[in-house]
mmCIF file with all atom_site columns, C-alpha atoms in Angstrom:
data_model
loop_
_atom_site.group_PDB
_atom_site.id
_atom_site.type_symbol
_atom_site.label_atom_id
_atom_site.label_alt_id
_atom_site.label_comp_id
_atom_site.label_asym_id
_atom_site.label_entity_id
_atom_site.label_seq_id
_atom_site.pdbx_PDB_ins_code
_atom_site.Cartn_x
_atom_site.Cartn_y
_atom_site.Cartn_z
_atom_site.occupancy
_atom_site.B_iso_or_equiv
_atom_site.pdbx_formal_charge
_atom_site.auth_seq_id
_atom_site.auth_comp_id
_atom_site.auth_asym_id
_atom_site.auth_atom_id
_atom_site.pdbx_PDB_model_num
ATOM 1  C CA . MET A 1 1  ? 66.765 114.036 13.279 1.00 46.00 ? 1  MET A CA 1
ATOM 2  C CA . GLU A 1 2  ? 67.127 112.007 16.465 1.00 52.00 ? 2  GLU A CA 1
ATOM 3  C CA . SER A 1 3  ? 64.082 110.444 18.067 1.00 64.00 ? 3  SER A CA 1
ATOM 4  C CA . THR A 1 4  ? 63.445 111.609 21.602 1.00 65.00 ? 4  THR A CA 1
ATOM 5  C CA . PRO A 1 5  ? 62.789 108.825 24.121 1.00 75.00 ? 5  PRO A CA 1
ATOM 6  C CA . PRO A 1 6  ? 59.521 109.441 25.955 1.00 82.00 ? 6  PRO A CA 1
ATOM 7  C CA . LEU A 1 7  ? 59.852 111.730 28.917 1.00 87.00 ? 7  LEU A CA 1
ATOM 8  C CA . PRO A 1 8  ? 57.547 111.295 31.928 1.00 91.00 ? 8  PRO A CA 1
ATOM 9  C CA . PRO A 1 9  ? 55.038 114.175 32.111 1.00 90.00 ? 9  PRO A CA 1
ATOM 10 C CA . ALA A 1 10 ? 56.402 115.298 35.492 1.00 92.00 ? 10 ALA A CA 1
ATOM 11 C CA . ALA A 1 11 ? 59.929 115.450 34.052 1.00 92.00 ? 11 ALA A CA 1
ATOM 12 C CA . ARG A 1 12 ? 58.701 117.468 31.077 1.00 90.00 ? 12 ARG A CA 1
ATOM 13 C CA . ASP A 1 13 ? 56.946 119.875 33.462 1.00 91.00 ? 13 ASP A CA 1
ATOM 14 C CA . ALA A 1 14 ? 60.109 120.250 35.552 1.00 91.00 ? 14 ALA A CA 1
ATOM 15 C CA . LEU A 1 15 ? 62.170 120.877 32.428 1.00 88.00 ? 15 LEU A CA 1
ATOM 16 C CA . SER A 1 16 ? 59.694 123.452 31.104 1.00 87.00 ? 16 SER A CA 1
ATOM 17 C CA . GLN A 1 17 ? 60.105 125.320 34.407 1.00 88.00 ? 17 GLN A CA 1
ATOM 18 C CA . GLY A 1 18 ? 63.881 125.342 33.930 1.00 86.00 ? 18 GLY A CA 1
ATOM 19 C CA . ASN A 1 19 ? 64.558 122.697 36.594 1.00 90.00 ? 19 ASN A CA 1
ATOM 20 C CA . PHE A 1 20 ? 66.996 120.443 34.727 1.00 89.00 ? 20 PHE A CA 1
ATOM 21 C CA . ILE A 1 21 ? 68.166 118.514 37.800 1.00 92.00 ? 21 ILE A CA 1
ATOM 22 C CA . GLU A 1 22 ? 64.615 117.783 38.943 1.00 93.00 ? 22 GLU A CA 1
ATOM 23 C CA . ALA A 1 23 ? 63.799 116.471 35.453 1.00 92.00 ? 23 ALA A CA 1
ATOM 24 C CA . ILE A 1 24 ? 66.769 114.078 35.652 1.00 93.00 ? 24 ILE A CA 1
ATOM 25 C CA . ARG A 1 25 ? 65.683 112.918 39.111 1.00 94.00 ? 25 ARG A CA 1
ATOM 26 C CA . ILE A 1 26 ? 62.167 112.208 37.887 1.00 93.00 ? 26 ILE A CA 1
ATOM 27 C CA . VAL A 1 27 ? 63.423 110.272 34.848 1.00 93.00 ? 27 VAL A CA 1
ATOM 28 C CA . ARG A 1 28 ? 65.641 108.162 37.121 1.00 93.00 ? 28 ARG A CA 1
ATOM 29 C CA . GLN A 1 29 ? 62.828 107.529 39.569 1.00 93.00 ? 29 GLN A CA 1
ATOM 30 C CA . GLU A 1 30 ? 60.147 106.657 36.999 1.00 92.00 ? 30 GLU A CA 1
ATOM 31 C CA . THR A 1 31 ? 62.256 104.690 34.491 1.00 90.00 ? 31 THR A CA 1
ATOM 32 C CA . GLY A 1 32 ? 64.909 103.071 36.656 1.00 91.00 ? 32 GLY A CA 1
ATOM 33 C CA . MET A 1 33 ? 67.691 104.445 34.416 1.00 91.00 ? 33 MET A CA 1
ATOM 34 C CA . ASP A 1 34 ? 71.090 105.216 35.871 1.00 92.00 ? 34 ASP A CA 1
ATOM 35 C CA . LEU A 1 35 ? 72.179 108.828 36.389 1.00 92.00 ? 35 LEU A CA 1
ATOM 36 C CA . LYS A 1 36 ? 74.211 109.098 33.178 1.00 93.00 ? 36 LYS A CA 1
ATOM 37 C CA . SER A 1 37 ? 71.439 107.667 30.978 1.00 92.00 ? 37 SER A CA 1
ATOM 38 C CA . SER A 1 38 ? 68.796 109.843 32.621 1.00 92.00 ? 38 SER A CA 1
ATOM 39 C CA . LYS A 1 39 ? 70.922 112.946 32.087 1.00 92.00 ? 39 LYS A CA 1
ATOM 40 C CA . GLU A 1 40 ? 71.481 112.035 28.433 1.00 92.00 ? 40 GLU A CA 1
ATOM 41 C CA . VAL A 1 41 ? 67.738 111.542 27.858 1.00 92.00 ? 41 VAL A CA 1
ATOM 42 C CA . VAL A 1 42 ? 66.873 114.886 29.448 1.00 91.00 ? 42 VAL A CA 1
ATOM 43 C CA . GLU A 1 43 ? 69.674 116.676 27.550 1.00 90.00 ? 43 GLU A CA 1
ATOM 44 C CA . LEU A 1 44 ? 68.522 115.135 24.262 1.00 90.00 ? 44 LEU A CA 1
ATOM 45 C CA . HIS A 1 45 ? 64.953 116.174 24.952 1.00 88.00 ? 45 HIS A CA 1
ATOM 46 C CA . ARG A 1 46 ? 66.073 119.669 25.883 1.00 87.00 ? 46 ARG A CA 1
ATOM 47 C CA . ARG A 1 47 ? 68.190 119.973 22.745 1.00 86.00 ? 47 ARG A CA 1
ATOM 48 C CA . LEU A 1 48 ? 65.437 118.721 20.428 1.00 85.00 ? 48 LEU A CA 1
ATOM 49 C CA . HIS A 1 49 ? 62.731 120.855 22.074 1.00 81.00 ? 49 HIS A CA 1
ATOM 50 C CA . PRO A 1 50 ? 64.254 124.341 22.539 1.00 78.00 ? 50 PRO A CA 1
ATOM 51 C CA . GLU A 1 51 ? 60.848 125.807 23.367 1.00 76.00 ? 51 GLU A CA 1
ATOM 52 C CA . LEU A 1 52 ? 61.334 124.469 26.883 1.00 70.00 ? 52 LEU A CA 1
ATOM 53 C CA . LYS A 1 53 ? 62.772 126.974 29.340 1.00 61.00 ? 53 LYS A CA 1
ATOM 54 C CA . GLY A 1 54 ? 65.352 124.452 30.508 1.00 50.00 ? 54 GLY A CA 1
ATOM 55 C CA . GLY A 1 55 ? 67.024 124.492 27.105 1.00 45.00 ? 55 GLY A CA 1
ATOM 56 C CA . GLU A 1 56 ? 69.979 126.562 25.988 1.00 45.00 ? 56 GLU A CA 1
ATOM 57 C CA . ALA A 1 57 ? 67.559 128.954 24.300 1.00 43.00 ? 57 ALA A CA 1
ATOM 58 C CA . ALA A 1 58 ? 66.526 130.177 27.754 1.00 44.00 ? 58 ALA A CA 1
ATOM 59 C CA . ALA A 1 59 ? 70.008 131.523 28.393 1.00 46.00 ? 59 ALA A CA 1
ATOM 60 C CA . VAL A 1 60 ? 70.106 133.698 25.255 1.00 46.00 ? 60 VAL A CA 1
ATOM 61 C CA . VAL A 1 61 ? 70.453 137.395 26.069 1.00 46.00 ? 61 VAL A CA 1
ATOM 62 C CA . ARG A 1 62 ? 68.814 139.603 23.511 1.00 51.00 ? 62 ARG A CA 1
ATOM 63 C CA . PRO A 1 63 ? 70.891 142.625 22.377 1.00 52.00 ? 63 PRO A CA 1
ATOM 64 C CA . GLU A 1 64 ? 67.979 145.003 22.951 1.00 54.00 ? 64 GLU A CA 1
ATOM 65 C CA . SER A 1 65 ? 68.002 144.102 26.656 1.00 58.00 ? 65 SER A CA 1
ATOM 66 C CA . HIS A 1 66 ? 71.249 146.073 27.103 1.00 62.00 ? 66 HIS A CA 1
ATOM 67 C CA . GLY A 1 67 ? 69.565 149.456 26.619 1.00 66.00 ? 67 GLY A CA 1
ATOM 68 C CA . GLY A 1 68 ? 68.774 149.870 30.299 1.00 75.00 ? 68 GLY A CA 1
ATOM 69 C CA . LEU A 1 69 ? 72.293 148.875 31.284 1.00 78.00 ? 69 LEU A CA 1
ATOM 70 C CA . ILE A 1 70 ? 73.791 151.478 28.944 1.00 81.00 ? 70 ILE A CA 1
ATOM 71 C CA . ALA A 1 71 ? 71.484 154.174 30.305 1.00 82.00 ? 71 ALA A CA 1
ATOM 72 C CA . LEU A 1 72 ? 72.369 153.251 33.884 1.00 84.00 ? 72 LEU A CA 1
ATOM 73 C CA . SER A 1 73 ? 76.094 153.325 33.062 1.00 87.00 ? 73 SER A CA 1
ATOM 74 C CA . LEU A 1 74 ? 75.786 156.784 31.500 1.00 88.00 ? 74 LEU A CA 1
ATOM 75 C CA . PHE A 1 75 ? 73.837 158.073 34.501 1.00 88.00 ? 75 PHE A CA 1
ATOM 76 C CA . ILE A 1 76 ? 76.495 156.801 36.919 1.00 91.00 ? 76 ILE A CA 1
ATOM 77 C CA . ALA A 1 77 ? 79.295 158.287 34.789 1.00 92.00 ? 77 ALA A CA 1
ATOM 78 C CA . LEU A 1 78 ? 77.547 161.689 34.785 1.00 92.00 ? 78 LEU A CA 1
ATOM 79 C CA . LEU A 1 79 ? 76.949 161.477 38.531 1.00 92.00 ? 79 LEU A CA 1
ATOM 80 C CA . VAL A 1 80 ? 80.634 160.729 39.185 1.00 91.00 ? 80 VAL A CA 1
ATOM 81 C CA . ALA A 1 81 ? 81.705 163.564 36.861 1.00 90.00 ? 81 ALA A CA 1
ATOM 82 C CA . ALA A 1 82 ? 79.378 166.000 38.675 1.00 89.00 ? 82 ALA A CA 1
ATOM 83 C CA . CYS A 1 83 ? 80.769 164.913 42.062 1.00 87.00 ? 83 CYS A CA 1
ATOM 84 C CA . PHE A 1 84 ? 84.352 165.522 40.890 1.00 86.00 ? 84 PHE A CA 1
ATOM 85 C CA . TYR A 1 85 ? 83.334 168.904 39.446 1.00 86.00 ? 85 TYR A CA 1
ATOM 86 C CA . TRP A 1 86 ? 81.709 170.100 42.684 1.00 85.00 ? 86 TRP A CA 1
ATOM 87 C CA . MET A 1 87 ? 84.441 168.651 44.917 1.00 86.00 ? 87 MET A CA 1
ATOM 88 C CA . GLY A 1 88 ? 87.073 170.565 42.939 1.00 79.00 ? 88 GLY A CA 1
ATOM 89 C CA . LYS A 1 89 ? 85.465 173.952 43.617 1.00 66.00 ? 89 LYS A CA 1
ATOM 90 C CA . PRO A 1 90 ? 86.691 175.952 46.635 1.00 59.00 ? 90 PRO A CA 1
#
């Protein structure tokens, strides 16, 4: 497992709030690293600590979250069908 270079507390806070760019800015400002190195450090930290909101784990959509979307789609389909039914009557 790779060792994570220390991350300034403010950068870790920014990353935990999902603000990846702010975390990079803070690393650059507090360490003097260039943009590429700062980005690599933050990405490594994010990859090794998926509990942070800024990590890829935050973007995972759970299958059970689609239930409301399916119900809404069915409601709209029924509404459209009812409109066509009533519009077709004389």
